[in-house]
Amino acid sequence: MHKGNNDMSGFATPVLPGPTPDGFVYLVDPETGERLARLPVLRGTIGPDVIDVRTLHAQSGMFSYDPGYMATASCESTITYVDGDEGELLYRGYPIEQLAEQSNFLEVCYLILTGELPEREAFEKFSHDVTHHTMLHEQVSFLLRGFRRDAHPMALMVGVVGALSAFYAESSDVASEGQRMISAYRLLAKMPTIAAMAYKWSIGQPFMYPKNKLGYAENLLHMMFAVPCEDYTVNPVLARAMDLILILHADHEQNASTSTVRLTGSSGANPFASVASGIASLWGPAHGGANEAVLRMLEEIGTFDRIPEFLDRAKDRGDTIRLMGFGHRVYKNYDPRAKIMRDACHQVLDELDVRDDPHLRIALELEKIALDDPYFVSRNLYPNVDFYSGIILKAMGIPRHLFTAVFAVARTVGWVAQWNEMHVDVSQRIGRPRQIYTGSQKRSYVAMDAR
Ligand code: CMC
C-alpha cells in the first residue's frame, strides 16, 4: 500500500474519480488497479464538495501538495462565503450588497461575531460595550512614542497590537469563552484608536482621545483629523463612506491574513499576538497593502500619456510590474465589493469636488482602458476592492501609507471571529503543513580542514 518513494512522477499517476454515491472518492493506481486510499467527500451548505484527505498519508503514505492553497480547504467555517465565479460574498448568509446598503459596520460586526443580526436592545448594548473600550492604556502612548516618526503605520500596528497582550495577560487563557469575548471587544474597539495614533505620530500632531458619543467610523475620522485646539465636525458623507469601507473589508474567509491568524492561534497563542501576525500578513502588497500600492502606482505613472507604457509593462511576463488593484485569487468575476465601492467612490469624488486630482483622473482612465483590454479581460482581471478604496481614502485626505492600517481596522472583526471559531472547533489542531523535501540526501559531516 505504502509507496513511500520520492519519485515525483508518482504524484501525477493516481486518479481521483468524481464523488461516488456512497460519499467517498478512491485514489487508484491506474496501472495495477490497486486502491491506494478511500477518502470521504464532505459537503458544506453551499460551495464545492471537499475531499477529506486527513487519512491520505496513513492510507497511502503520500501527502497532498498544494502550495498557495489553490485547492485546499483549511477549516470548516460558518462565517463568510465567497463564490468567486459568481462574484458573490455573504456574511453569515447575508449578501454583501444588502449589508452595505442597509446595515452599518457595528451591526455587521455583531453579525460576524455572533452569527445573527441583533435585535435593538442587543445592538445598543453591543455598541455601548465596544464604544467603552476604545481608550488605550496610557502607557501604550509611550510605547508608540518610541517609534521613529517616519515608521510605517503598519509597523506600529504590528508592534502595538502584539504589545497589548502585555496589558491583558489574562487574555492568554484562550480556553475561556469570556476571555475570548472581552479580547474581541478590546481589539475591535481599540484598533481605530491605534491606527489614528499611528497617523498622528507620523505627522507630529497630538494624539486625539476617542469620543464615545461618535459612531465607529466617525470616531476614526475624528481621531485622525481633529486637533485639540479646534472644533471638528465629521462630514457625514465621508463617515458613511468610511463605514462602507469597513463593512466591505470586514471578513473574506480564509485569505492570507485570516489564515495567518488561525495558524498563529492554533498553537494556543493569545488573541493579540494572533491578530498582530494577521496585521503583518495583511501588510504585503499582494494582500491588504494593495490599496497603498495602487496609489504608489498612480504616482509612478504620473501623467496620462504614460498610461499605455505602464499597461504594456503590466502585461509583460518578463516585467515584475502588475496593475495594482486588479485581479483576485478567488474572484474570477467582478469583485462584488468593488462594484459597491465604485459607486461610493464616485459619490465621494463629487462630494469633495476632487475629480480633477491628477492621480484620481489616471485611476479612472486606467479602469476604463483595462476593462476593455483583451489581456485583462481574458484573464478575468477586474478592479478589486482595493482599487477603489485607495482612491476614496486618498480623496478623503488620508495619506497612502495609512491605507492598509484602515484595512486592518476593518478586518479585525473577521480575524477575531475566525480565531474564536477555531477555538470552538473540535476538529482543529495545531497547523502543521508538510512538504516535499528536495534537499540533499543524507550525508556525513566533514571536518572543516578536510573539506
Ligand atoms: N496585473 C497584471 N497581470 C496580472 C495581475 C495584475 N494585477 N494579476 C494577475 N495577473 C496575470 C498573471 O501574470 C497571470 O498571467 P499569465 O496567466 O499570463 O501567467 C494571470 O494573470 C493569473 O495570475 P496569478 O498570479 O496566477 O493569480 P493569483 O490568483 O495567484 O494572484 C493576486 C492574485 C491578487 C495576487 C494578483 O491578481 C495580483 O497580484 N494583483 C495585484 C495586487 C492586488 O491588487 N491585490 C489585492 C487583492 S484584493 C484584496 C485582498 O484580498 O487583500
GROMACS .gro file of C-alpha atoms in nm, residues 31-412:
model
  382
   31GLU     CA    1  -0.160   0.059  -1.371
   32THR     CA    2  -0.233  -0.203  -1.108
   33GLY     CA    3  -0.590  -0.103  -1.020
   34GLU     CA    4  -0.476  -0.106  -0.657
   35ARG     CA    5  -0.688   0.114  -0.433
   36LEU     CA    6  -0.445   0.346  -0.256
   37ALA     CA    7  -0.693   0.537  -0.043
   38ARG     CA    8  -1.066   0.576   0.027
   39LEU     CA    9  -1.138   0.938   0.108
   40PRO     CA   10  -1.467   1.083   0.237
   41VAL     CA   11  -1.629   1.368   0.044
   42LEU     CA   12  -1.755   1.645   0.268
   43ARG     CA   13  -2.035   1.879   0.173
   44GLY     CA   14  -2.090   2.232   0.305
   45THR     CA   15  -2.413   2.433   0.299
   46ILE     CA   16  -2.310   2.588  -0.034
   47GLY     CA   17  -1.996   2.562  -0.244
   48PRO     CA   18  -1.800   2.277  -0.395
   49ASP     CA   19  -1.761   1.936  -0.230
   50VAL     CA   20  -1.436   1.884  -0.045
   51ILE     CA   21  -1.223   1.569  -0.039
   52ASP     CA   22  -1.119   1.492   0.316
   53VAL     CA   23  -0.752   1.397   0.284
   54ARG     CA   24  -0.679   1.373   0.655
   55THR     CA   25  -0.620   0.998   0.631
   56LEU     CA   26  -0.441   1.013   0.294
   57HIS     CA   27  -0.095   0.971   0.442
   58ALA     CA   28  -0.199   0.699   0.681
   59GLN     CA   29  -0.363   0.506   0.397
   60SER     CA   30  -0.122   0.568   0.109
   61GLY     CA   31   0.198   0.704   0.258
   62MET     CA   32   0.159   1.012   0.038
   63PHE     CA   33   0.094   1.376   0.117
   64SER     CA   34  -0.112   1.617  -0.089
   65TYR     CA   35   0.083   1.907  -0.244
   66ASP     CA   36  -0.084   2.246  -0.277
   67PRO     CA   37   0.144   2.549  -0.243
   68GLY     CA   38  -0.064   2.865  -0.212
   69TYR     CA   39  -0.366   2.651  -0.109
   70MET     CA   40  -0.510   2.665  -0.461
   71ALA     CA   41  -0.747   2.375  -0.390
   72THR     CA   42  -0.730   2.322  -0.016
   73ALA     CA   43  -0.990   2.399   0.249
   74SER     CA   44  -0.803   2.451   0.574
   75CYS     CA   45  -1.102   2.455   0.808
   76GLU     CA   46  -1.477   2.444   0.842
   77SER     CA   47  -1.634   2.787   0.885
   78THR     CA   48  -1.982   2.936   0.919
   79ILE     CA   49  -1.880   3.299   0.888
   80THR     CA   50  -1.826   3.407   0.528
   81TYR     CA   51  -1.900   3.254   0.190
   82VAL     CA   52  -1.728   3.367  -0.129
   83ASP     CA   53  -1.828   3.241  -0.473
   84GLY     CA   54  -1.551   3.364  -0.699
   85ASP     CA   55  -1.718   3.254  -1.023
   86GLU     CA   56  -2.047   3.424  -0.948
   87GLY     CA   57  -1.886   3.723  -0.776
   88GLU     CA   58  -2.088   3.662  -0.459
   89LEU     CA   59  -1.999   3.743  -0.098
   90LEU     CA   60  -2.214   3.651   0.203
   91TYR     CA   61  -2.151   3.732   0.570
   92ARG     CA   62  -2.337   3.471   0.778
   93GLY     CA   63  -2.559   3.416   0.473
   94TYR     CA   64  -2.646   3.782   0.410
   95PRO     CA   65  -2.541   3.926   0.070
   96ILE     CA   66  -2.281   4.198   0.098
   97GLU     CA   67  -2.492   4.427  -0.123
   98GLN     CA   68  -2.778   4.424   0.131
   99LEU     CA   69  -2.549   4.479   0.427
  100ALA     CA   70  -2.368   4.762   0.250
  101GLU     CA   71  -2.692   4.937   0.169
  102GLN     CA   72  -2.898   4.876   0.481
  103SER     CA   73  -2.666   4.798   0.770
  104ASN     CA   74  -2.374   4.968   0.944
  105PHE     CA   75  -2.029   4.847   1.044
  106LEU     CA   76  -2.105   4.780   1.411
  107GLU     CA   77  -2.415   4.580   1.325
  108VAL     CA   78  -2.207   4.383   1.073
  109CYS     CA   79  -1.950   4.320   1.349
  110TYR     CA   80  -2.223   4.182   1.574
  111LEU     CA   81  -2.342   3.961   1.289
  112ILE     CA   82  -1.994   3.833   1.209
  113LEU     CA   83  -1.908   3.769   1.573
  114THR     CA   84  -2.233   3.608   1.686
  115GLY     CA   85  -2.386   3.467   1.367
  116GLU     CA   86  -2.713   3.664   1.385
  117LEU     CA   87  -2.836   4.018   1.330
  118PRO     CA   88  -2.902   4.185   1.667
  119GLU     CA   89  -3.237   4.299   1.800
  120ARG     CA   90  -3.237   4.666   1.900
  121GLU     CA   91  -3.155   4.615   2.268
  122ALA     CA   92  -2.873   4.370   2.195
  123PHE     CA   93  -2.731   4.609   1.937
  124GLU     CA   94  -2.740   4.903   2.176
  125LYS     CA   95  -2.560   4.703   2.441
  126PHE     CA   96  -2.301   4.582   2.190
  127SER     CA   97  -2.240   4.935   2.058
  128HIS     CA   98  -2.210   5.066   2.413
  129ASP     CA   99  -1.966   4.792   2.514
  130VAL     CA  100  -1.744   4.835   2.206
  131THR     CA  101  -1.754   5.213   2.238
  132HIS     CA  102  -1.649   5.197   2.602
  133HIS     CA  103  -1.333   5.002   2.531
  134THR     CA  104  -1.193   5.247   2.275
  135MET     CA  105  -0.938   5.409   2.507
  136LEU     CA  106  -0.590   5.263   2.532
  137HIS     CA  107  -0.388   5.219   2.846
  138GLU     CA  108  -0.194   5.547   2.870
  139GLN     CA  109   0.131   5.350   2.876
  140VAL     CA  110   0.066   5.249   2.515
  141SER     CA  111   0.120   5.607   2.405
  142PHE     CA  112   0.475   5.590   2.546
  143LEU     CA  113   0.535   5.271   2.355
  144LEU     CA  114   0.420   5.449   2.040
  145ARG     CA  115   0.646   5.742   2.110
  146GLY     CA  116   0.940   5.501   2.091
  147PHE     CA  117   0.889   5.461   1.716
  148ARG     CA  118   1.058   5.682   1.459
  149ARG     CA  119   0.824   5.943   1.313
  150ASP     CA  120   0.878   5.805   0.965
  151ALA     CA  121   0.795   5.447   1.066
  152HIS     CA  122   0.532   5.283   0.850
  153PRO     CA  123   0.197   5.282   1.039
  154MET     CA  124   0.169   4.906   0.980
  155ALA     CA  125   0.497   4.860   1.170
  156LEU     CA  126   0.336   5.045   1.461
  157MET     CA  127   0.017   4.843   1.431
  158VAL     CA  128   0.202   4.508   1.437
  159GLY     CA  129   0.408   4.621   1.737
  160VAL     CA  130   0.135   4.789   1.941
  161VAL     CA  131  -0.132   4.522   1.889
  162GLY     CA  132   0.115   4.247   1.981
  163ALA     CA  133   0.216   4.453   2.285
  164LEU     CA  134  -0.146   4.473   2.408
  165SER     CA  135  -0.100   4.115   2.527
  166ALA     CA  136   0.134   4.260   2.788
  167PHE     CA  137  -0.152   4.478   2.918
  168TYR     CA  138  -0.408   4.197   2.920
  169ALA     CA  139  -0.215   3.895   3.044
  170GLU     CA  140  -0.541   3.717   3.127
  171SER     CA  141  -0.619   3.702   2.751
  172SER     CA  142  -0.375   3.409   2.729
  173ASP     CA  143  -0.649   3.195   2.882
  174VAL     CA  144  -0.777   3.113   2.534
  175ALA     CA  145  -0.991   2.825   2.663
  176SER     CA  146  -1.215   3.075   2.845
  177GLU     CA  147  -1.507   3.191   2.633
  178GLY     CA  148  -1.537   3.504   2.848
  179GLN     CA  149  -1.173   3.595   2.794
  180ARG     CA  150  -1.201   3.536   2.420
  181MET     CA  151  -1.505   3.764   2.403
  182ILE     CA  152  -1.357   4.051   2.605
  183SER     CA  153  -1.045   4.033   2.389
  184ALA     CA  154  -1.263   4.052   2.077
  185TYR     CA  155  -1.431   4.368   2.211
  186ARG     CA  156  -1.099   4.521   2.308
  187LEU     CA  157  -0.944   4.459   1.969
  188LEU     CA  158  -1.248   4.586   1.783
  189ALA     CA  159  -1.270   4.896   1.999
  190LYS     CA  160  -0.901   4.988   2.020
  191MET     CA  161  -0.793   4.928   1.662
  192PRO     CA  162  -0.921   5.267   1.530
  193THR     CA  163  -0.752   5.440   1.824
  194ILE     CA  164  -0.421   5.271   1.741
  195ALA     CA  165  -0.448   5.346   1.367
  196ALA     CA  166  -0.528   5.711   1.434
  197MET     CA  167  -0.243   5.741   1.686
  198ALA     CA  168  -0.003   5.590   1.431
  199TYR     CA  169  -0.110   5.864   1.189
  200LYS     CA  170  -0.087   6.147   1.442
  201TRP     CA  171   0.258   6.027   1.542
  202SER     CA  172   0.376   6.032   1.180
  203ILE     CA  173   0.269   6.395   1.131
  204GLY     CA  174   0.373   6.525   1.471
  205GLN     CA  175   0.027   6.615   1.597
  206PRO     CA  176  -0.103   6.537   1.947
  207PHE     CA  177  -0.292   6.212   1.990
  208MET     CA  178  -0.670   6.261   1.997
  209TYR     CA  179  -0.862   6.057   2.251
  210PRO     CA  180  -1.170   5.870   2.128
  211LYS     CA  181  -1.511   6.034   2.174
  212ASN     CA  182  -1.765   5.780   2.285
  213LYS     CA  183  -2.064   5.975   2.155
  214LEU     CA  184  -1.944   5.932   1.796
  215GLY     CA  185  -2.015   5.638   1.571
  216TYR     CA  186  -1.735   5.392   1.495
  217ALA     CA  187  -1.634   5.531   1.155
  218GLU     CA  188  -1.692   5.890   1.268
  219ASN     CA  189  -1.469   5.834   1.567
  220LEU     CA  190  -1.190   5.701   1.346
  221LEU     CA  191  -1.210   6.011   1.124
  222HIS     CA  192  -1.230   6.236   1.429
  223MET     CA  193  -0.921   6.082   1.589
  224MET     CA  194  -0.732   6.117   1.260
  225PHE     CA  195  -0.830   6.467   1.157
  226ALA     CA  196  -0.930   6.664   1.467
  227VAL     CA  197  -0.678   6.866   1.669
  228PRO     CA  198  -0.727   6.967   2.034
  229CYS     CA  199  -0.734   7.341   1.960
  230GLU     CA  200  -1.018   7.334   1.704
  231ASP     CA  201  -1.376   7.212   1.684
  232TYR     CA  202  -1.409   6.940   1.428
  233THR     CA  203  -1.723   6.805   1.267
  234VAL     CA  204  -1.700   6.489   1.065
  235ASN     CA  205  -1.852   6.519   0.717
  236PRO     CA  206  -2.143   6.267   0.719
  237VAL     CA  207  -2.080   6.165   0.355
  238LEU     CA  208  -1.722   6.075   0.446
  239ALA     CA  209  -1.831   5.898   0.765
  240ARG     CA  210  -2.075   5.689   0.562
  241ALA     CA  211  -1.805   5.614   0.300
  242MET     CA  212  -1.565   5.508   0.576
  243ASP     CA  213  -1.837   5.291   0.733
  244LEU     CA  214  -1.886   5.129   0.392
  245ILE     CA  215  -1.514   5.065   0.351
  246LEU     CA  216  -1.517   4.898   0.693
  247ILE     CA  217  -1.820   4.681   0.608
  248LEU     CA  218  -1.673   4.569   0.276
  249HIS     CA  219  -1.339   4.470   0.431
  250ALA     CA  220  -1.477   4.309   0.747
  251ASP     CA  221  -1.415   3.948   0.652
  252HIS     CA  222  -1.322   3.744   0.348
  253GLU     CA  223  -1.298   3.384   0.462
  254GLN     CA  224  -0.958   3.212   0.460
  255ASN     CA  225  -0.742   3.483   0.299
  256ALA     CA  226  -0.370   3.514   0.379
  257SER     CA  227  -0.404   3.727   0.694
  258THR     CA  228  -0.701   3.532   0.835
  259SER     CA  229  -0.523   3.203   0.771
  260THR     CA  230  -0.221   3.353   0.946
  261VAL     CA  231  -0.432   3.449   1.249
  262ARG     CA  232  -0.574   3.096   1.261
  263LEU     CA  233  -0.231   2.936   1.219
  264THR     CA  234  -0.078   3.152   1.492
  265GLY     CA  235  -0.377   3.092   1.717
  266SER     CA  236  -0.369   2.717   1.653
  267SER     CA  237  -0.069   2.690   1.884
  268GLY     CA  238  -0.271   2.850   2.165
  269ALA     CA  239  -0.116   3.195   2.120
  270ASN     CA  240  -0.313   3.480   2.276
  271PRO     CA  241  -0.552   3.687   2.057
  272PHE     CA  242  -0.335   4.000   2.048
  273ALA     CA  243  -0.031   3.804   1.927
  274SER     CA  244  -0.251   3.618   1.677
  275VAL     CA  245  -0.403   3.936   1.537
  276ALA     CA  246  -0.060   4.105   1.524
  277SER     CA  247   0.056   3.822   1.296
  278GLY     CA  248  -0.252   3.881   1.080
  279ILE     CA  249  -0.165   4.251   1.053
  280ALA     CA  250   0.186   4.155   0.940
  281SER     CA  251   0.043   3.932   0.669
  282LEU     CA  252  -0.207   4.196   0.560
  283TRP     CA  253   0.077   4.444   0.511
  284GLY     CA  254   0.206   4.276   0.192
  285PRO     CA  255   0.122   4.440  -0.144
  286ALA     CA  256  -0.045   4.125  -0.282
  287HIS     CA  257  -0.297   4.145   0.007
  288GLY     CA  258  -0.402   4.450   0.212
  289GLY     CA  259  -0.103   4.653   0.103
  290ALA     CA  260  -0.260   4.667  -0.243
  291ASN     CA  261  -0.461   4.982  -0.164
  292GLU     CA  262  -0.139   5.165  -0.082
  293ALA     CA  263   0.033   5.008  -0.384
  294VAL     CA  264  -0.247   5.142  -0.606
  295LEU     CA  265  -0.164   5.496  -0.503
  296ARG     CA  266   0.209   5.439  -0.537
  297MET     CA  267   0.142   5.310  -0.887
  298LEU     CA  268  -0.069   5.616  -0.976
  299GLU     CA  269   0.209   5.843  -0.853
  300GLU     CA  270   0.463   5.646  -1.053
  301ILE     CA  271   0.255   5.672  -1.372
  302GLY     CA  272   0.232   6.043  -1.304
  303THR     CA  273   0.074   6.165  -1.626
  304PHE     CA  274  -0.194   6.047  -1.868
  305ASP     CA  275   0.045   5.991  -2.156
  306ARG     CA  276   0.240   5.732  -1.955
  307ILE     CA  277  -0.062   5.504  -1.904
  308PRO     CA  278  -0.010   5.293  -2.222
  309GLU     CA  279   0.358   5.236  -2.140
  310PHE     CA  280   0.264   5.126  -1.788
  311LEU     CA  281  -0.007   4.891  -1.912
  312ASP     CA  282   0.241   4.734  -2.157
  313ARG     CA  283   0.477   4.668  -1.869
  314ALA     CA  284   0.197   4.519  -1.654
  315LYS     CA  285   0.118   4.280  -1.940
  316ASP     CA  286   0.479   4.179  -1.998
  317ARG     CA  287   0.556   3.849  -1.823
  318GLY     CA  288   0.924   3.941  -1.809
  319ASP     CA  289   0.843   4.254  -1.607
  320THR     CA  290   0.753   4.228  -1.239
  321ILE     CA  291   0.510   4.521  -1.257
  322ARG     CA  292   0.143   4.440  -1.205
  323LEU     CA  293  -0.160   4.658  -1.234
  324MET     CA  294  -0.221   4.703  -0.862
  325GLY     CA  295  -0.583   4.684  -0.754
  326PHE     CA  296  -0.664   4.442  -1.035
  327GLY     CA  297  -0.714   4.067  -1.011
  328HIS     CA  298  -0.806   3.839  -0.724
  329ARG     CA  299  -0.720   3.484  -0.627
  330VAL     CA  300  -1.083   3.388  -0.575
  331TYR     CA  301  -1.291   3.631  -0.781
  332LYS     CA  302  -1.271   3.542  -1.145
  333ASN     CA  303  -1.573   3.762  -1.198
  334TYR     CA  304  -1.621   4.121  -1.080
  335ASP     CA  305  -1.540   4.154  -0.708
  336PRO     CA  306  -1.886   4.237  -0.560
  337ARG     CA  307  -1.719   4.468  -0.310
  338ALA     CA  308  -1.556   4.661  -0.592
  339LYS     CA  309  -1.895   4.726  -0.755
  340ILE     CA  310  -2.028   4.880  -0.434
  341MET     CA  311  -1.707   5.069  -0.370
  342ARG     CA  312  -1.705   5.205  -0.724
  343ASP     CA  313  -2.040   5.382  -0.670
  344ALA     CA  314  -1.929   5.512  -0.331
  345CYS     CA  315  -1.606   5.632  -0.488
  346HIS     CA  316  -1.791   5.847  -0.742
  347GLN     CA  317  -2.013   5.989  -0.464
  348VAL     CA  318  -1.710   6.085  -0.257
  349LEU     CA  319  -1.530   6.239  -0.554
  350ASP     CA  320  -1.840   6.450  -0.627
  351GLU     CA  321  -1.893   6.546  -0.261
  352LEU     CA  322  -1.534   6.662  -0.227
  353ASP     CA  323  -1.522   6.806  -0.577
  354VAL     CA  324  -1.183   6.647  -0.646
  355ARG     CA  325  -1.239   6.486  -0.985
  356ASP     CA  326  -0.960   6.700  -1.123
  357ASP     CA  327  -0.699   6.546  -0.896
  358PRO     CA  328  -0.438   6.410  -1.145
  359HIS     CA  329  -0.397   6.073  -0.968
  360LEU     CA  330  -0.767   6.018  -0.949
  361ARG     CA  331  -0.803   6.101  -1.318
  362ILE     CA  332  -0.531   5.848  -1.403
  363ALA     CA  333  -0.711   5.587  -1.190
  364LEU     CA  334  -1.041   5.638  -1.369
  365GLU     CA  335  -0.869   5.623  -1.709
  366LEU     CA  336  -0.680   5.303  -1.613
  367GLU     CA  337  -1.005   5.145  -1.504
  368LYS     CA  338  -1.168   5.234  -1.837
  369ILE     CA  339  -0.881   5.102  -2.052
  370ALA     CA  340  -0.816   4.783  -1.852
  371LEU     CA  341  -1.184   4.682  -1.857
  372ASP     CA  342  -1.162   4.675  -2.240
  373ASP     CA  343  -0.813   4.536  -2.280
  374PRO     CA  344  -0.805   4.171  -2.403
  375TYR     CA  345  -0.513   4.086  -2.168
  376PHE     CA  346  -0.713   4.178  -1.857
  377VAL     CA  347  -1.050   4.064  -1.991
  378SER     CA  348  -0.923   3.718  -2.095
  379ARG     CA  349  -0.764   3.662  -1.752
  380ASN     CA  350  -1.070   3.790  -1.565
  381LEU     CA  351  -0.866   4.066  -1.408
  382TYR     CA  352  -1.122   4.315  -1.285
  383PRO     CA  353  -1.065   4.601  -1.043
  384ASN     CA  354  -1.078   4.469  -0.689
  385VAL     CA  355  -1.198   4.639  -0.371
  386ASP     CA  356  -0.859   4.793  -0.305
  387PHE     CA  357  -0.851   4.979  -0.632
  388TYR     CA  358  -1.147   5.194  -0.530
  389SER     CA  359  -1.079   5.204  -0.157
  390GLY     CA  360  -0.735   5.350  -0.236
  391ILE     CA  361  -0.897   5.622  -0.446
  392ILE     CA  362  -1.161   5.703  -0.182
  393LEU     CA  363  -0.911   5.715   0.101
  394LYS     CA  364  -0.685   5.943  -0.100
  395ALA     CA  365  -0.979   6.171  -0.179
  396MET     CA  366  -1.066   6.185   0.192
  397GLY     CA  367  -0.720   6.319   0.263
  398ILE     CA  368  -0.585   6.003   0.424
  399PRO     CA  369  -0.218   5.960   0.332
  400ARG     CA  370  -0.139   5.647   0.138
  401HIS     CA  371   0.089   5.494   0.399
  402LEU     CA  372  -0.214   5.476   0.630
  403PHE     CA  373  -0.445   5.292   0.387
  404THR     CA  374  -0.356   4.940   0.496
  405ALA     CA  375  -0.399   5.039   0.860
  406VAL     CA  376  -0.761   5.130   0.778
  407PHE     CA  377  -0.799   4.787   0.616
  408ALA     CA  378  -0.660   4.632   0.936
  409VAL     CA  379  -0.918   4.821   1.144
  410ALA     CA  380  -1.194   4.674   0.926
  411ARG     CA  381  -1.059   4.319   0.911
  412THR     CA  382  -1.011   4.291   1.288
   0.00000   0.00000   0.00000
